[in-house]
């Protein structure tokens, strides 16, 4: 059975940093794209970042580019996101999710839908 | 960026009734396939994948859930609402970067 368990959330002041982790089990972690999705309190889902199986490709939503860094350790079956220069608008529940790979003749391989999700870790940015 | 607009915002129905949820994209999400997924989220829980590729049910999803559509217009249908189906539903397009979600449709008990 697939399990994804996030950790590392908490209260941080604006401008501060936080590193989230996501421990994966029940599947071959190194064979899947992985992603972070966040949900502000009472709001909808927002994709944050995605990383390829071997870490060679990374994608970010514009609002976190230059501030967040997604990474992974396939030996430890763990996904990370380093969040710097945090802002109040980064306050959210952060989910990690497994992404299924898609293929299109014109585009090649790319990350697709998210088939398994963790329960999330809450990040609150406030003074 | 592709904008997904879900309608209605809230759907008030009774158990046993049919639910029809719409997701409209600002540009086509169909190339060789339709890159559109649906998720269900209950209060205090993570989203759960229901449908991918516009019409394929995810593992373990009951057949009362069905998806249809192509191009820019997609529909999630719940044929007969069960008590556990009252939740918020999101569509997601993953055909063009960045992937985006709709704002959600809440299905509530009438």
PDB file of C-alpha atoms in Angstrom:
ATOM      1  CA  UNK A   1       0.000   0.000   0.000  1.00  0.00           C
ATOM      2  CA  UNK A   2       1.234   3.483  -0.880  1.00  0.00           C
ATOM      3  CA  UNK A   3       1.927   5.838   2.003  1.00  0.00           C
ATOM      4  CA  UNK A   4       3.079   9.449   1.892  1.00  0.00           C
ATOM      5  CA  UNK A   5       3.759  11.177   5.206  1.00  0.00           C
ATOM      6  CA  UNK A   6       4.620  14.864   5.323  1.00  0.00           C
ATOM      7  CA  UNK A   7       6.437  16.591   8.169  1.00  0.00           C
ATOM      8  CA  UNK A   8       8.248  19.807   8.952  1.00  0.00           C
ATOM      9  CA  UNK A   9       5.406  22.281   9.004  1.00  0.00           C
ATOM     10  CA  UNK A  10       4.964  24.909  11.687  1.00  0.00           C
ATOM     11  CA  UNK A  11       4.758  28.589  12.524  1.00  0.00           C
ATOM     12  CA  UNK A  12       7.400  30.807  10.941  1.00  0.00           C
ATOM     13  CA  UNK A  13       7.838  34.558  10.716  1.00  0.00           C
ATOM     14  CA  UNK A  14       7.660  36.376   7.379  1.00  0.00           C
ATOM     15  CA  UNK A  15      11.020  36.154   5.654  1.00  0.00           C
ATOM     16  CA  UNK A  16      11.843  32.923   7.442  1.00  0.00           C
ATOM     17  CA  UNK A  17      12.624  29.471   6.120  1.00  0.00           C
ATOM     18  CA  UNK A  18      11.236  25.991   6.524  1.00  0.00           C
ATOM     19  CA  UNK A  19      12.010  22.598   5.027  1.00  0.00           C
ATOM     20  CA  UNK A  20       9.207  20.123   4.493  1.00  0.00           C
ATOM     21  CA  UNK A  21       9.766  16.406   4.072  1.00  0.00           C
ATOM     22  CA  UNK A  22       7.623  13.647   2.638  1.00  0.00           C
ATOM     23  CA  UNK A  23       8.475  10.053   3.479  1.00  0.00           C
ATOM     24  CA  UNK A  24       7.255   7.592   0.879  1.00  0.00           C
ATOM     25  CA  UNK A  25       6.644   3.867   1.191  1.00  0.00           C
ATOM     26  CA  UNK A  26       4.823   1.067  -0.586  1.00  0.00           C
ATOM     27  CA  UNK A  27       6.107   1.796  -4.089  1.00  0.00           C
ATOM     28  CA  UNK A  28       9.344   2.269  -6.014  1.00  0.00           C
ATOM     29  CA  UNK A  29       9.924   5.911  -5.148  1.00  0.00           C
ATOM     30  CA  UNK A  30      12.745   6.387  -7.659  1.00  0.00           C
ATOM     31  CA  UNK A  31      10.407   5.521 -10.548  1.00  0.00           C
ATOM     32  CA  UNK A  32       7.896   8.318 -10.038  1.00  0.00           C
ATOM     33  CA  UNK A  33       7.667  12.042 -10.486  1.00  0.00           C
ATOM     34  CA  UNK A  34       6.715  13.674  -7.181  1.00  0.00           C
ATOM     35  CA  UNK A  35       4.943  16.912  -6.461  1.00  0.00           C
ATOM     36  CA  UNK A  36       3.896  19.418  -3.795  1.00  0.00           C
ATOM     37  CA  UNK A  37       0.395  20.897  -3.791  1.00  0.00           C
ATOM     38  CA  UNK A  38      -0.852  23.416  -1.247  1.00  0.00           C
ATOM     39  CA  UNK A  39      -4.220  24.531   0.028  1.00  0.00           C
ATOM     40  CA  UNK A  40      -4.676  27.818   1.840  1.00  0.00           C
ATOM     41  CA  UNK A  41      -7.240  27.737   4.675  1.00  0.00           C
ATOM     42  CA  UNK A  42     -10.732  27.461   3.213  1.00  0.00           C
ATOM     43  CA  UNK A  43      -9.408  27.702  -0.354  1.00  0.00           C
ATOM     44  CA  UNK A  44      -8.802  25.422  -3.324  1.00  0.00           C
ATOM     45  CA  UNK A  45      -5.818  23.422  -4.477  1.00  0.00           C
ATOM     46  CA  UNK A  46      -2.701  25.058  -5.897  1.00  0.00           C
ATOM     47  CA  UNK A  47       0.154  23.163  -7.530  1.00  0.00           C
ATOM     48  CA  UNK A  48       3.529  24.258  -6.127  1.00  0.00           C
ATOM     49  CA  UNK A  49       6.374  22.188  -7.591  1.00  0.00           C
ATOM     50  CA  UNK A  50       7.193  18.898  -9.321  1.00  0.00           C
ATOM     51  CA  UNK A  51      10.403  16.906  -9.642  1.00  0.00           C
ATOM     52  CA  UNK A  52      11.324  14.184 -12.098  1.00  0.00           C
ATOM     53  CA  UNK A  53      12.189  10.644 -10.990  1.00  0.00           C
ATOM     54  CA  UNK A  54      15.937  11.251 -10.982  1.00  0.00           C
ATOM     55  CA  UNK A  55      15.766  14.897  -9.917  1.00  0.00           C
ATOM     56  CA  UNK A  56      17.004  16.140 -13.297  1.00  0.00           C
ATOM     57  CA  UNK A  57      13.914  18.261 -14.055  1.00  0.00           C
ATOM     58  CA  UNK A  58      12.093  20.565 -11.651  1.00  0.00           C
ATOM     59  CA  UNK A  59       9.075  22.784 -12.222  1.00  0.00           C
ATOM     60  CA  UNK A  60       7.619  25.541 -10.042  1.00  0.00           C
ATOM     61  CA  UNK A  61       4.574  27.769  -9.937  1.00  0.00           C
ATOM     62  CA  UNK A  62       5.627  31.346 -10.684  1.00  0.00           C
ATOM     63  CA  UNK A  63       4.784  32.605  -7.193  1.00  0.00           C
ATOM     64  CA  UNK A  64       7.464  30.431  -5.546  1.00  0.00           C
ATOM     65  CA  UNK A  65      10.220  30.536  -8.177  1.00  0.00           C
ATOM     66  CA  UNK A  66      13.488  31.656  -6.642  1.00  0.00           C
ATOM     67  CA  UNK A  67      12.185  31.045  -3.109  1.00  0.00           C
ATOM     68  CA  UNK A  68      11.303  27.328  -3.019  1.00  0.00           C
ATOM     69  CA  UNK A  69      13.514  24.417  -4.016  1.00  0.00           C
ATOM     70  CA  UNK A  70      12.159  20.925  -4.527  1.00  0.00           C
ATOM     71  CA  UNK A  71      14.533  17.994  -4.129  1.00  0.00           C
ATOM     72  CA  UNK A  72      14.520  14.286  -3.432  1.00  0.00           C
ATOM     73  CA  UNK A  73      16.707  11.577  -1.934  1.00  0.00           C
ATOM     74  CA  UNK A  74      15.871   8.334  -3.689  1.00  0.00           C
ATOM     75  CA  UNK A  75      18.068   6.356  -1.305  1.00  0.00           C
ATOM     76  CA  UNK A  76      15.901   7.553   1.579  1.00  0.00           C
ATOM     77  CA  UNK A  77      12.585   7.505  -0.328  1.00  0.00           C
ATOM     78  CA  UNK A  78      12.030  11.092   0.709  1.00  0.00           C
ATOM     79  CA  UNK A  79      10.830  14.230  -1.049  1.00  0.00           C
ATOM     80  CA  UNK A  80      11.689  17.707   0.200  1.00  0.00           C
ATOM     81  CA  UNK A  81      10.861  21.309  -0.378  1.00  0.00           C
ATOM     82  CA  UNK A  82      13.076  24.060   1.008  1.00  0.00           C
ATOM     83  CA  UNK A  83      11.013  27.206   1.468  1.00  0.00           C
ATOM     84  CA  UNK A  84      12.847  30.518   1.907  1.00  0.00           C
ATOM     85  CA  UNK A  85      11.685  34.134   2.122  1.00  0.00           C
ATOM     86  CA  UNK A  86       8.298  32.955   3.292  1.00  0.00           C
ATOM     87  CA  UNK A  87       5.327  35.273   2.978  1.00  0.00           C
ATOM     88  CA  UNK A  88       1.920  35.373   4.621  1.00  0.00           C
ATOM     89  CA  UNK A  89       0.378  34.129   1.372  1.00  0.00           C
ATOM     90  CA  UNK A  90       2.418  30.918   1.644  1.00  0.00           C
ATOM     91  CA  UNK A  91       0.287  29.921   4.638  1.00  0.00           C
ATOM     92  CA  UNK A  92      -1.325  26.638   3.659  1.00  0.00           C
ATOM     93  CA  UNK A  93      -1.595  22.927   4.165  1.00  0.00           C
ATOM     94  CA  UNK A  94       1.148  21.405   2.024  1.00  0.00           C
ATOM     95  CA  UNK A  95       0.486  18.009   0.456  1.00  0.00           C
ATOM     96  CA  UNK A  96       2.973  15.782  -1.267  1.00  0.00           C
ATOM     97  CA  UNK A  97       1.603  13.594  -4.019  1.00  0.00           C
ATOM     98  CA  UNK A  98       2.803  10.980  -6.471  1.00  0.00           C
ATOM     99  CA  UNK A  99       2.517  12.001 -10.103  1.00  0.00           C
ATOM    100  CA  UNK A 100       1.891   9.549 -12.893  1.00  0.00           C
ATOM    101  CA  UNK A 101       3.973  10.044 -16.000  1.00  0.00           C
ATOM    102  CA  UNK A 102       2.239  10.815 -19.270  1.00  0.00           C
ATOM    103  CA  UNK A 103       3.536  10.634 -22.840  1.00  0.00           C
ATOM    104  CA  UNK A 104       2.549  12.719 -25.797  1.00  0.00           C
ATOM    105  CA  UNK A 105       4.049  12.389 -29.256  1.00  0.00           C
ATOM    106  CA  UNK A 106       4.595  16.154 -29.571  1.00  0.00           C
ATOM    107  CA  UNK A 107       5.828  16.798 -26.021  1.00  0.00           C
ATOM    108  CA  UNK A 108       7.429  13.563 -24.881  1.00  0.00           C
ATOM    109  CA  UNK A 109       7.216  12.479 -21.246  1.00  0.00           C
ATOM    110  CA  UNK A 110       5.722  14.845 -18.695  1.00  0.00           C
ATOM    111  CA  UNK A 111       4.160  14.686 -15.205  1.00  0.00           C
ATOM    112  CA  UNK A 112       0.458  13.975 -15.205  1.00  0.00           C
ATOM    113  CA  UNK A 113      -2.255  13.505 -12.626  1.00  0.00           C
ATOM    114  CA  UNK A 114      -1.654  12.847  -8.921  1.00  0.00           C
ATOM    115  CA  UNK A 115      -2.747   9.385  -7.846  1.00  0.00           C
ATOM    116  CA  UNK A 116      -1.699   9.257  -4.181  1.00  0.00           C
ATOM    117  CA  UNK A 117      -1.603  12.064  -1.633  1.00  0.00           C
ATOM    118  CA  UNK A 118      -0.294  12.458   1.882  1.00  0.00           C
ATOM    119  CA  UNK A 119      -2.354  13.996   4.686  1.00  0.00           C
ATOM    120  CA  UNK A 120      -0.492  17.283   4.567  1.00  0.00           C
ATOM    121  CA  UNK A 121       1.589  19.448   6.895  1.00  0.00           C
ATOM    122  CA  UNK A 122       0.486  22.929   7.917  1.00  0.00           C
ATOM    123  CA  UNK A 123       2.704  25.938   7.307  1.00  0.00           C
ATOM    124  CA  UNK A 124       1.714  29.194   8.973  1.00  0.00           C
ATOM    125  CA  UNK A 125       3.612  32.372   8.136  1.00  0.00           C
ATOM    126  CA  UNK A 126       2.837  35.064  10.661  1.00  0.00           C
ATOM    127  CA  UNK A 127       4.543  37.474  13.003  1.00  0.00           C
TER     128      UNK A 127
ATOM    129  CA  UNK B   1      -1.807  29.375 -18.046  1.00  0.00           C
ATOM    130  CA  UNK B   2      -5.005  27.406 -18.574  1.00  0.00           C
ATOM    131  CA  UNK B   3      -7.860  28.566 -16.351  1.00  0.00           C
ATOM    132  CA  UNK B   4     -10.403  25.947 -15.300  1.00  0.00           C
ATOM    133  CA  UNK B   5     -13.873  27.170 -14.368  1.00  0.00           C
ATOM    134  CA  UNK B   6     -16.088  24.775 -12.455  1.00  0.00           C
ATOM    135  CA  UNK B   7     -19.848  25.101 -12.211  1.00  0.00           C
ATOM    136  CA  UNK B   8     -21.958  25.291 -10.271  1.00  0.00           C
ATOM    137  CA  UNK B   9     -20.135  26.503  -7.187  1.00  0.00           C
ATOM    138  CA  UNK B  10     -22.498  24.541  -4.963  1.00  0.00           C
ATOM    139  CA  UNK B  11     -24.852  21.719  -5.844  1.00  0.00           C
ATOM    140  CA  UNK B  12     -27.618  20.899  -3.358  1.00  0.00           C
ATOM    141  CA  UNK B  13     -28.999  17.418  -3.894  1.00  0.00           C
ATOM    142  CA  UNK B  14     -30.528  14.512  -2.005  1.00  0.00           C
ATOM    143  CA  UNK B  15     -29.077  11.009  -1.657  1.00  0.00           C
ATOM    144  CA  UNK B  16     -30.054   8.910  -4.646  1.00  0.00           C
ATOM    145  CA  UNK B  17     -30.129  11.860  -7.027  1.00  0.00           C
ATOM    146  CA  UNK B  18     -27.853  12.362 -10.012  1.00  0.00           C
ATOM    147  CA  UNK B  19     -25.072  14.959  -9.819  1.00  0.00           C
ATOM    148  CA  UNK B  20     -23.607  16.651 -12.884  1.00  0.00           C
ATOM    149  CA  UNK B  21     -20.508  18.802 -12.392  1.00  0.00           C
ATOM    150  CA  UNK B  22     -18.934  20.894 -15.124  1.00  0.00           C
ATOM    151  CA  UNK B  23     -15.337  21.941 -15.762  1.00  0.00           C
ATOM    152  CA  UNK B  24     -14.558  24.334 -18.607  1.00  0.00           C
ATOM    153  CA  UNK B  25     -11.000  25.100 -19.723  1.00  0.00           C
ATOM    154  CA  UNK B  26      -9.822  28.398 -21.211  1.00  0.00           C
ATOM    155  CA  UNK B  27      -8.061  26.427 -23.958  1.00  0.00           C
ATOM    156  CA  UNK B  28      -8.064  22.843 -25.113  1.00  0.00           C
ATOM    157  CA  UNK B  29      -6.458  20.227 -22.853  1.00  0.00           C
ATOM    158  CA  UNK B  30      -6.779  17.520 -25.470  1.00  0.00           C
ATOM    159  CA  UNK B  31      -3.952  16.427 -27.734  1.00  0.00           C
ATOM    160  CA  UNK B  32      -3.412  12.723 -28.210  1.00  0.00           C
ATOM    161  CA  UNK B  33      -5.446  12.297 -25.031  1.00  0.00           C
ATOM    162  CA  UNK B  34      -7.567  14.471 -22.782  1.00  0.00           C
ATOM    163  CA  UNK B  35      -5.389  15.499 -19.862  1.00  0.00           C
ATOM    164  CA  UNK B  36      -8.124  16.172 -17.325  1.00  0.00           C
ATOM    165  CA  UNK B  37      -8.540  14.661 -13.854  1.00  0.00           C
ATOM    166  CA  UNK B  38     -11.175  14.886 -11.132  1.00  0.00           C
ATOM    167  CA  UNK B  39     -10.568  14.712  -7.379  1.00  0.00           C
ATOM    168  CA  UNK B  40     -12.857  14.405  -4.361  1.00  0.00           C
ATOM    169  CA  UNK B  41     -12.004  16.092  -1.075  1.00  0.00           C
ATOM    170  CA  UNK B  42     -13.884  15.607   2.176  1.00  0.00           C
ATOM    171  CA  UNK B  43     -13.423  17.925   5.179  1.00  0.00           C
ATOM    172  CA  UNK B  44     -10.135  17.290   6.952  1.00  0.00           C
ATOM    173  CA  UNK B  45      -8.955  14.830   4.319  1.00  0.00           C
ATOM    174  CA  UNK B  46      -6.529  14.883   1.435  1.00  0.00           C
ATOM    175  CA  UNK B  47      -7.872  14.924  -2.119  1.00  0.00           C
ATOM    176  CA  UNK B  48      -8.576  11.540  -3.676  1.00  0.00           C
ATOM    177  CA  UNK B  49      -8.169  10.824  -7.381  1.00  0.00           C
ATOM    178  CA  UNK B  50     -11.450   9.797  -9.027  1.00  0.00           C
ATOM    179  CA  UNK B  51     -10.978  10.171 -12.779  1.00  0.00           C
ATOM    180  CA  UNK B  52      -7.983  10.685 -15.071  1.00  0.00           C
ATOM    181  CA  UNK B  53      -7.719  11.039 -18.823  1.00  0.00           C
ATOM    182  CA  UNK B  54     -11.185  12.639 -18.672  1.00  0.00           C
ATOM    183  CA  UNK B  55     -12.992   9.303 -18.402  1.00  0.00           C
ATOM    184  CA  UNK B  56     -10.838   6.593 -16.773  1.00  0.00           C
ATOM    185  CA  UNK B  57     -11.774   5.680 -13.223  1.00  0.00           C
ATOM    186  CA  UNK B  58      -8.944   5.399 -10.720  1.00  0.00           C
ATOM    187  CA  UNK B  59      -8.372   2.216  -8.783  1.00  0.00           C
ATOM    188  CA  UNK B  60     -11.161   1.430  -6.339  1.00  0.00           C
ATOM    189  CA  UNK B  61     -13.528   4.160  -7.534  1.00  0.00           C
ATOM    190  CA  UNK B  62     -17.168   2.985  -7.747  1.00  0.00           C
ATOM    191  CA  UNK B  63     -18.761   2.909 -11.174  1.00  0.00           C
ATOM    192  CA  UNK B  64     -21.388   5.467 -10.149  1.00  0.00           C
ATOM    193  CA  UNK B  65     -18.631   8.010 -10.876  1.00  0.00           C
ATOM    194  CA  UNK B  66     -18.067   8.728 -14.563  1.00  0.00           C
ATOM    195  CA  UNK B  67     -16.219  11.368 -16.515  1.00  0.00           C
ATOM    196  CA  UNK B  68     -16.717  12.630 -20.035  1.00  0.00           C
ATOM    197  CA  UNK B  69     -15.758  15.423 -22.380  1.00  0.00           C
ATOM    198  CA  UNK B  70     -12.921  16.615 -24.552  1.00  0.00           C
ATOM    199  CA  UNK B  71     -11.295  19.820 -25.724  1.00  0.00           C
ATOM    200  CA  UNK B  72     -12.480  22.476 -23.302  1.00  0.00           C
ATOM    201  CA  UNK B  73     -15.660  21.017 -21.789  1.00  0.00           C
ATOM    202  CA  UNK B  74     -15.687  18.208 -19.258  1.00  0.00           C
ATOM    203  CA  UNK B  75     -18.269  16.643 -16.963  1.00  0.00           C
ATOM    204  CA  UNK B  76     -18.159  14.530 -13.832  1.00  0.00           C
ATOM    205  CA  UNK B  77     -21.358  12.588 -13.230  1.00  0.00           C
ATOM    206  CA  UNK B  78     -22.339  10.783 -10.064  1.00  0.00           C
ATOM    207  CA  UNK B  79     -25.239   8.584 -11.103  1.00  0.00           C
ATOM    208  CA  UNK B  80     -26.812   8.071  -7.672  1.00  0.00           C
ATOM    209  CA  UNK B  81     -25.465  10.039  -4.737  1.00  0.00           C
ATOM    210  CA  UNK B  82     -24.470   8.050  -1.692  1.00  0.00           C
ATOM    211  CA  UNK B  83     -24.102   9.749   1.725  1.00  0.00           C
ATOM    212  CA  UNK B  84     -20.308   9.514   1.456  1.00  0.00           C
ATOM    213  CA  UNK B  85     -20.273  11.412  -1.867  1.00  0.00           C
ATOM    214  CA  UNK B  86     -21.096  14.775  -0.324  1.00  0.00           C
ATOM    215  CA  UNK B  87     -17.799  16.591  -0.657  1.00  0.00           C
ATOM    216  CA  UNK B  88     -15.894  19.132  -2.749  1.00  0.00           C
ATOM    217  CA  UNK B  89     -14.815  18.107  -6.249  1.00  0.00           C
ATOM    218  CA  UNK B  90     -11.910  19.608  -8.179  1.00  0.00           C
ATOM    219  CA  UNK B  91     -10.887  19.238 -11.794  1.00  0.00           C
ATOM    220  CA  UNK B  92      -7.243  19.483 -12.852  1.00  0.00           C
ATOM    221  CA  UNK B  93      -5.650  19.867 -16.268  1.00  0.00           C
ATOM    222  CA  UNK B  94      -2.175  18.429 -16.720  1.00  0.00           C
ATOM    223  CA  UNK B  95      -1.796  18.722 -20.480  1.00  0.00           C
ATOM    224  CA  UNK B  96      -0.102  22.097 -20.490  1.00  0.00           C
ATOM    225  CA  UNK B  97       2.368  23.503 -17.994  1.00  0.00           C
ATOM    226  CA  UNK B  98       1.677  24.717 -15.407  1.00  0.00           C
ATOM    227  CA  UNK B  99      -0.867  22.210 -14.273  1.00  0.00           C
ATOM    228  CA  UNK B 100      -3.904  23.987 -12.846  1.00  0.00           C
ATOM    229  CA  UNK B 101      -6.970  23.181 -10.759  1.00  0.00           C
ATOM    230  CA  UNK B 102     -10.505  24.458 -10.915  1.00  0.00           C
ATOM    231  CA  UNK B 103     -11.897  26.338  -7.929  1.00  0.00           C
ATOM    232  CA  UNK B 104     -14.071  23.393  -6.865  1.00  0.00           C
ATOM    233  CA  UNK B 105     -17.733  22.416  -6.714  1.00  0.00           C
ATOM    234  CA  UNK B 106     -19.271  21.596  -3.363  1.00  0.00           C
ATOM    235  CA  UNK B 107     -21.921  18.882  -3.418  1.00  0.00           C
ATOM    236  CA  UNK B 108     -24.046  19.329  -0.320  1.00  0.00           C
ATOM    237  CA  UNK B 109     -27.036  17.550   1.129  1.00  0.00           C
ATOM    238  CA  UNK B 110     -30.322  19.249   0.307  1.00  0.00           C
TER     239      UNK B 110
END
